[in-house]
Coordinates of C-alpha atoms in Angstrom, one line a residue:
M1 CA 5.6 -0.4 5.3
K2 CA 7.7 -0.2 2.1
R3 CA 5.3 -2.2 0.3
K4 CA 2.3 0.0 1.1
M5 CA 4.3 3.1 0.0
M6 CA 5.3 1.4 -3.3
I7 CA 1.8 0.7 -4.2
L8 CA 0.5 4.3 -3.3
I9 CA 3.6 5.5 -5.5
I10 CA 2.5 3.6 -8.4
I11 CA -0.9 4.6 -7.9
I12 CA -0.2 8.2 -7.9
M13 CA 1.7 7.6 -11.3
V14 CA -0.9 6.1 -12.8
I15 CA -3.6 8.7 -11.8
L16 CA -1.2 11.6 -12.9
S17 CA -0.1 9.6 -16.2
A18 CA -4.0 9.5 -17.0
F19 CA -4.2 13.3 -16.6
A20 CA -0.7 13.9 -18.3
F21 CA -1.3 12.1 -21.4
D22 CA -5.5 12.9 -21.7
F23 CA -5.8 13.7 -25.2
R24 CA -9.5 14.2 -25.1
L25 CA -11.0 17.1 -27.0
K26 CA -12.0 20.0 -24.5
V27 CA -13.9 23.5 -24.8
V28 CA -12.1 26.2 -23.5
N29 CA -14.4 29.5 -23.0
Y30 CA -13.5 32.9 -22.9
E31 CA -15.8 36.0 -21.9
L32 CA -15.0 39.4 -23.4
K33 CA -16.7 43.1 -22.8
S34 CA -16.8 45.8 -25.2
N35 CA -18.7 49.1 -25.6
K36 CA -18.3 48.5 -29.5
I37 CA -20.7 45.5 -29.1
E38 CA -24.7 45.6 -28.7
T39 CA -25.6 42.3 -28.6
S40 CA -23.3 39.1 -27.8
I41 CA -21.4 37.4 -30.3
R42 CA -20.3 33.9 -30.0
I43 CA -17.0 32.8 -31.8
A44 CA -15.7 29.3 -32.4
L45 CA -11.6 29.4 -33.0
I46 CA -10.2 26.2 -34.4
T47 CA -6.3 26.1 -35.1
D48 CA -3.8 23.6 -35.8
L49 CA -6.0 20.7 -36.5
H50 CA -3.1 19.4 -38.9
S51 CA -6.0 17.0 -40.4
C52 CA -5.8 14.7 -37.0
K53 CA -8.8 12.3 -36.4
Y54 CA -11.7 13.6 -34.3
G55 CA -14.0 10.4 -34.8
E56 CA -15.3 9.0 -38.1
N57 CA -15.6 11.9 -40.8
E58 CA -14.6 14.3 -37.8
V59 CA -18.2 14.0 -35.7
E60 CA -16.8 14.4 -32.6
L61 CA -15.5 17.8 -33.5
I62 CA -18.4 18.6 -35.4
Q63 CA -21.0 17.6 -32.9
A64 CA -18.7 19.5 -30.3
I65 CA -18.9 22.9 -32.4
D66 CA -22.5 22.3 -33.1
V67 CA -23.0 22.0 -29.1
E68 CA -21.8 25.4 -28.8
K69 CA -23.9 27.1 -31.5
P70 CA -21.2 29.8 -32.7
D71 CA -22.2 32.8 -34.7
I72 CA -19.1 32.5 -37.1
I73 CA -16.4 30.2 -37.1
L74 CA -12.5 31.3 -37.5
F75 CA -9.8 29.1 -38.9
G76 CA -6.7 30.0 -37.5
G77 CA -4.0 28.3 -39.7
D78 CA -2.7 24.6 -39.9
I79 CA -6.0 23.1 -40.3
F80 CA -4.4 21.0 -43.0
D81 CA -1.0 19.3 -42.6
D82 CA 2.1 19.0 -44.8
V83 CA 2.6 15.1 -44.0
I84 CA -1.2 13.7 -43.1
S85 CA -3.9 13.5 -45.8
H86 CA -6.3 16.3 -46.2
E87 CA -9.2 14.0 -45.6
N88 CA -9.9 14.8 -42.0
S89 CA -9.8 18.7 -42.8
I90 CA -12.3 18.1 -45.7
Y91 CA -14.7 16.2 -43.5
L92 CA -14.7 19.1 -41.0
L93 CA -15.5 21.7 -43.3
E94 CA -18.1 19.4 -45.4
G95 CA -19.7 19.3 -41.8
I96 CA -19.8 22.7 -40.6
A97 CA -19.3 25.4 -43.6
N98 CA -22.9 25.2 -44.8
K99 CA -24.1 25.6 -41.3
Y100 CA -22.0 28.9 -40.2
P101 CA -19.8 31.8 -41.8
C102 CA -16.4 30.7 -41.9
Y103 CA -13.3 32.3 -42.2
Y104 CA -9.7 31.1 -42.7
V105 CA -6.1 32.1 -42.9
T106 CA -3.1 30.1 -43.6
G107 CA -0.6 28.3 -41.2
N108 CA 2.9 27.4 -42.0
H109 CA 2.5 23.7 -42.5
E110 CA -0.4 24.5 -45.3
V111 CA 2.7 26.8 -46.9
W112 CA 5.1 23.6 -46.4
S113 CA 2.9 21.5 -48.2
S114 CA 3.7 22.8 -51.3
E115 CA -0.1 22.7 -51.7
V116 CA -1.2 26.2 -50.4
N117 CA -2.8 27.4 -53.6
E118 CA -4.8 24.4 -54.0
I119 CA -5.8 24.1 -50.3
K120 CA -7.1 27.8 -50.7
T121 CA -9.1 26.7 -53.4
I122 CA -10.5 23.6 -51.3
V123 CA -11.4 26.0 -48.5
K124 CA -13.1 28.7 -50.5
S125 CA -14.8 25.6 -52.4
F126 CA -17.1 25.2 -49.2
G127 CA -18.0 28.9 -49.0
V128 CA -15.2 29.7 -46.5
T129 CA -13.8 33.2 -46.8
V130 CA -10.1 33.3 -47.0
L131 CA -8.5 36.3 -45.4
E132 CA -5.0 37.2 -47.0
G133 CA -4.6 40.6 -46.3
T134 CA -8.2 41.5 -46.2
S135 CA -11.0 42.4 -44.0
E136 CA -14.8 41.9 -44.2
M137 CA -17.6 43.7 -42.3
I138 CA -20.1 41.4 -40.9
Q139 CA -23.1 42.0 -39.0
I140 CA -24.3 39.4 -36.1
N141 CA -27.8 40.5 -34.4
N142 CA -27.4 44.2 -33.5
S143 CA -23.5 44.1 -33.8
K144 CA -21.3 44.8 -36.2
I145 CA -17.6 43.5 -36.1
Q146 CA -14.6 43.5 -38.7
I147 CA -13.0 40.6 -39.3
S148 CA -9.5 40.7 -40.8
G149 CA -6.8 38.3 -41.4
V150 CA -3.1 37.7 -42.9
D151 CA -1.0 34.8 -44.5
D152 CA 1.1 33.0 -42.6
S153 CA 4.7 34.6 -42.8
S154 CA 6.2 31.4 -44.8
I155 CA 4.1 32.2 -47.7
F156 CA 6.1 35.0 -48.9
K157 CA 9.0 33.1 -49.3
L158 CA 7.2 32.0 -52.5
K159 CA 6.5 35.6 -53.5
A160 CA 9.0 37.9 -55.5
D161 CA 7.1 41.0 -54.8
G162 CA 8.9 42.0 -51.4
S163 CA 5.5 41.8 -49.5
S164 CA 5.4 40.6 -46.2
V165 CA 2.6 40.4 -43.4
I166 CA 3.2 43.6 -42.7
T167 CA 2.4 44.7 -46.2
E168 CA -0.9 42.9 -45.9
L169 CA -1.5 44.5 -42.4
E170 CA -0.9 48.0 -44.1
A171 CA -3.2 47.2 -46.7
I172 CA -6.3 46.4 -43.9
K173 CA -5.0 49.3 -42.0
G174 CA -6.7 51.6 -44.6
N175 CA -10.1 49.9 -44.4
I176 CA -10.3 49.8 -40.4
D177 CA -13.3 51.8 -38.9
Q178 CA -12.2 52.3 -35.3
S179 CA -16.1 52.6 -34.2
V180 CA -16.6 48.7 -34.8
Y181 CA -15.0 46.2 -33.2
Q182 CA -12.3 45.0 -34.5
L183 CA -10.7 41.5 -34.8
L184 CA -7.3 40.2 -36.3
L185 CA -6.8 36.3 -37.4
Y186 CA -3.5 35.2 -37.9
H187 CA -1.2 32.1 -37.1
R188 CA 1.8 32.9 -35.3
P189 CA 1.4 34.6 -31.7
Q190 CA 4.7 35.9 -31.1
N191 CA 5.0 39.0 -33.1
A192 CA 1.5 40.1 -31.0
Q193 CA 3.4 43.3 -30.0
Q194 CA 4.4 44.4 -33.2
Y195 CA 0.6 44.3 -34.4
L196 CA -0.6 46.3 -31.3
S197 CA -0.3 49.6 -33.5
Y198 CA -3.0 48.5 -36.0
G199 CA -6.0 49.1 -33.4
F200 CA -7.4 45.4 -33.0
D201 CA -9.3 44.9 -30.4
L202 CA -9.0 41.3 -30.5
M203 CA -6.1 39.0 -32.0
L204 CA -6.7 35.4 -32.3
S205 CA -3.9 33.2 -32.9
G206 CA -2.6 29.3 -32.8
H207 CA 0.7 27.8 -33.5
A208 CA 2.3 27.4 -30.3
H209 CA 0.6 24.3 -29.6
G210 CA 0.3 25.3 -25.7
G211 CA 3.9 25.1 -25.3
Q212 CA 3.5 21.1 -25.8
W213 CA 4.4 20.6 -22.0
R214 CA 2.7 22.3 -19.1
I215 CA 2.6 21.9 -15.7
P216 CA -0.7 23.0 -14.5
F217 CA -0.8 26.4 -12.4
L218 CA 3.1 26.5 -12.6
L219 CA 4.4 26.2 -16.5
N220 CA 2.0 27.5 -19.3
G221 CA 4.1 25.7 -21.8
L222 CA 7.7 24.2 -22.3
L223 CA 8.6 24.6 -26.0
A224 CA 6.6 26.2 -29.1
P225 CA 7.6 26.8 -32.4
D226 CA 9.9 29.9 -33.3
Q227 CA 9.7 30.8 -29.6
G228 CA 11.8 27.6 -28.4
F229 CA 12.0 26.7 -24.2
F230 CA 9.4 28.8 -21.7
P231 CA 7.5 30.6 -24.9
K232 CA 6.3 33.7 -23.8
Y233 CA 3.0 33.1 -25.9
A234 CA 2.2 29.5 -25.3
G235 CA -2.0 29.6 -25.0
G236 CA -4.7 31.4 -23.3
L237 CA -5.7 35.2 -23.0
Y238 CA -3.1 37.8 -23.1
N239 CA -4.1 41.4 -21.9
F240 CA -2.4 44.5 -23.3
E241 CA -3.5 48.0 -22.9
T242 CA -5.3 48.6 -26.2
S243 CA -5.8 45.1 -27.2
K244 CA -6.4 41.4 -26.1
L245 CA -4.8 38.1 -27.5
I246 CA -6.4 35.0 -27.4
I247 CA -4.1 31.9 -28.5
S248 CA -5.4 28.4 -29.0
R249 CA -3.3 25.4 -28.1
G250 CA -4.8 24.0 -30.9
L251 CA -6.0 20.2 -31.9
A252 CA -3.3 18.2 -33.3
R253 CA -2.8 15.0 -31.7
E254 CA -1.2 12.2 -34.0
S255 CA 0.7 14.7 -35.7
T256 CA 2.8 15.6 -32.9
R257 CA 6.4 14.0 -32.9
I258 CA 6.4 14.7 -29.1
P259 CA 3.1 14.0 -27.2
R260 CA 0.9 16.4 -25.3
I261 CA 1.6 16.6 -21.9
F262 CA -1.2 18.4 -19.3
N263 CA -2.2 19.9 -22.3
R264 CA -5.5 18.6 -23.9
P265 CA -6.5 19.7 -27.5
E266 CA -8.9 22.5 -27.6
L267 CA -12.0 24.0 -29.3
V268 CA -12.0 27.8 -28.3
I269 CA -15.1 29.5 -27.6
I270 CA -15.3 33.2 -27.2
D271 CA -18.4 35.4 -26.0
I272 CA -18.2 39.1 -26.8
S273 CA -21.0 41.0 -25.4
K274 CA -21.4 45.0 -24.2

């Protein structure tokens, strides 16, 4: 009996380990409604790639995006890393930037690389719009949306003019048309409450890596940068009275010192309809 019990325990542990350390890419879908939208818009949110590898020349990630057929792609920071070569990030841009309208904001690791200006130049060279306290009004089918984005807060330590994320948000504020669906792209999610007053319908973020370790249905995330243990904003959909926040758990794999547990890397797909 003891032998059978030991075998059963080992089998259970093996099965749990297989799920716990599953680093395969998955697609996570969100469906949102708004009276500001006439025809459905599909957004792909990509964050925290950290130049990690998804097949030869990033083919796995590129194919996953193509299958979903997004109308636009948003890069929510840390697409490049401060340690790993930029090669895989460039492969990704090569594979998708000529197919979809793309928008990008910086993350802290791009700033830490000491090459943030060079990275922005690379991103722009593929026709990707870099949002840095700026907005762009776009029309998809019969729907208009206004996409705004701010730099990561760490970039302002390199500037001597006293500017900040709030400076960029205030610059955006003067251009916001509240009759149009308003979207904010930024990297660090923990300041969501502070940004609610600017009137964005949807905020998109990354950075938290899903809290790194999760326990399905019990613990959304154990530890996240800037938030510490049991972070309030780890990953998923957060509803506020006048806005929503979606946080991607990101795509980092080999770049993380602590392995992800019950926390598969994700490509986020958001459908917004009337």
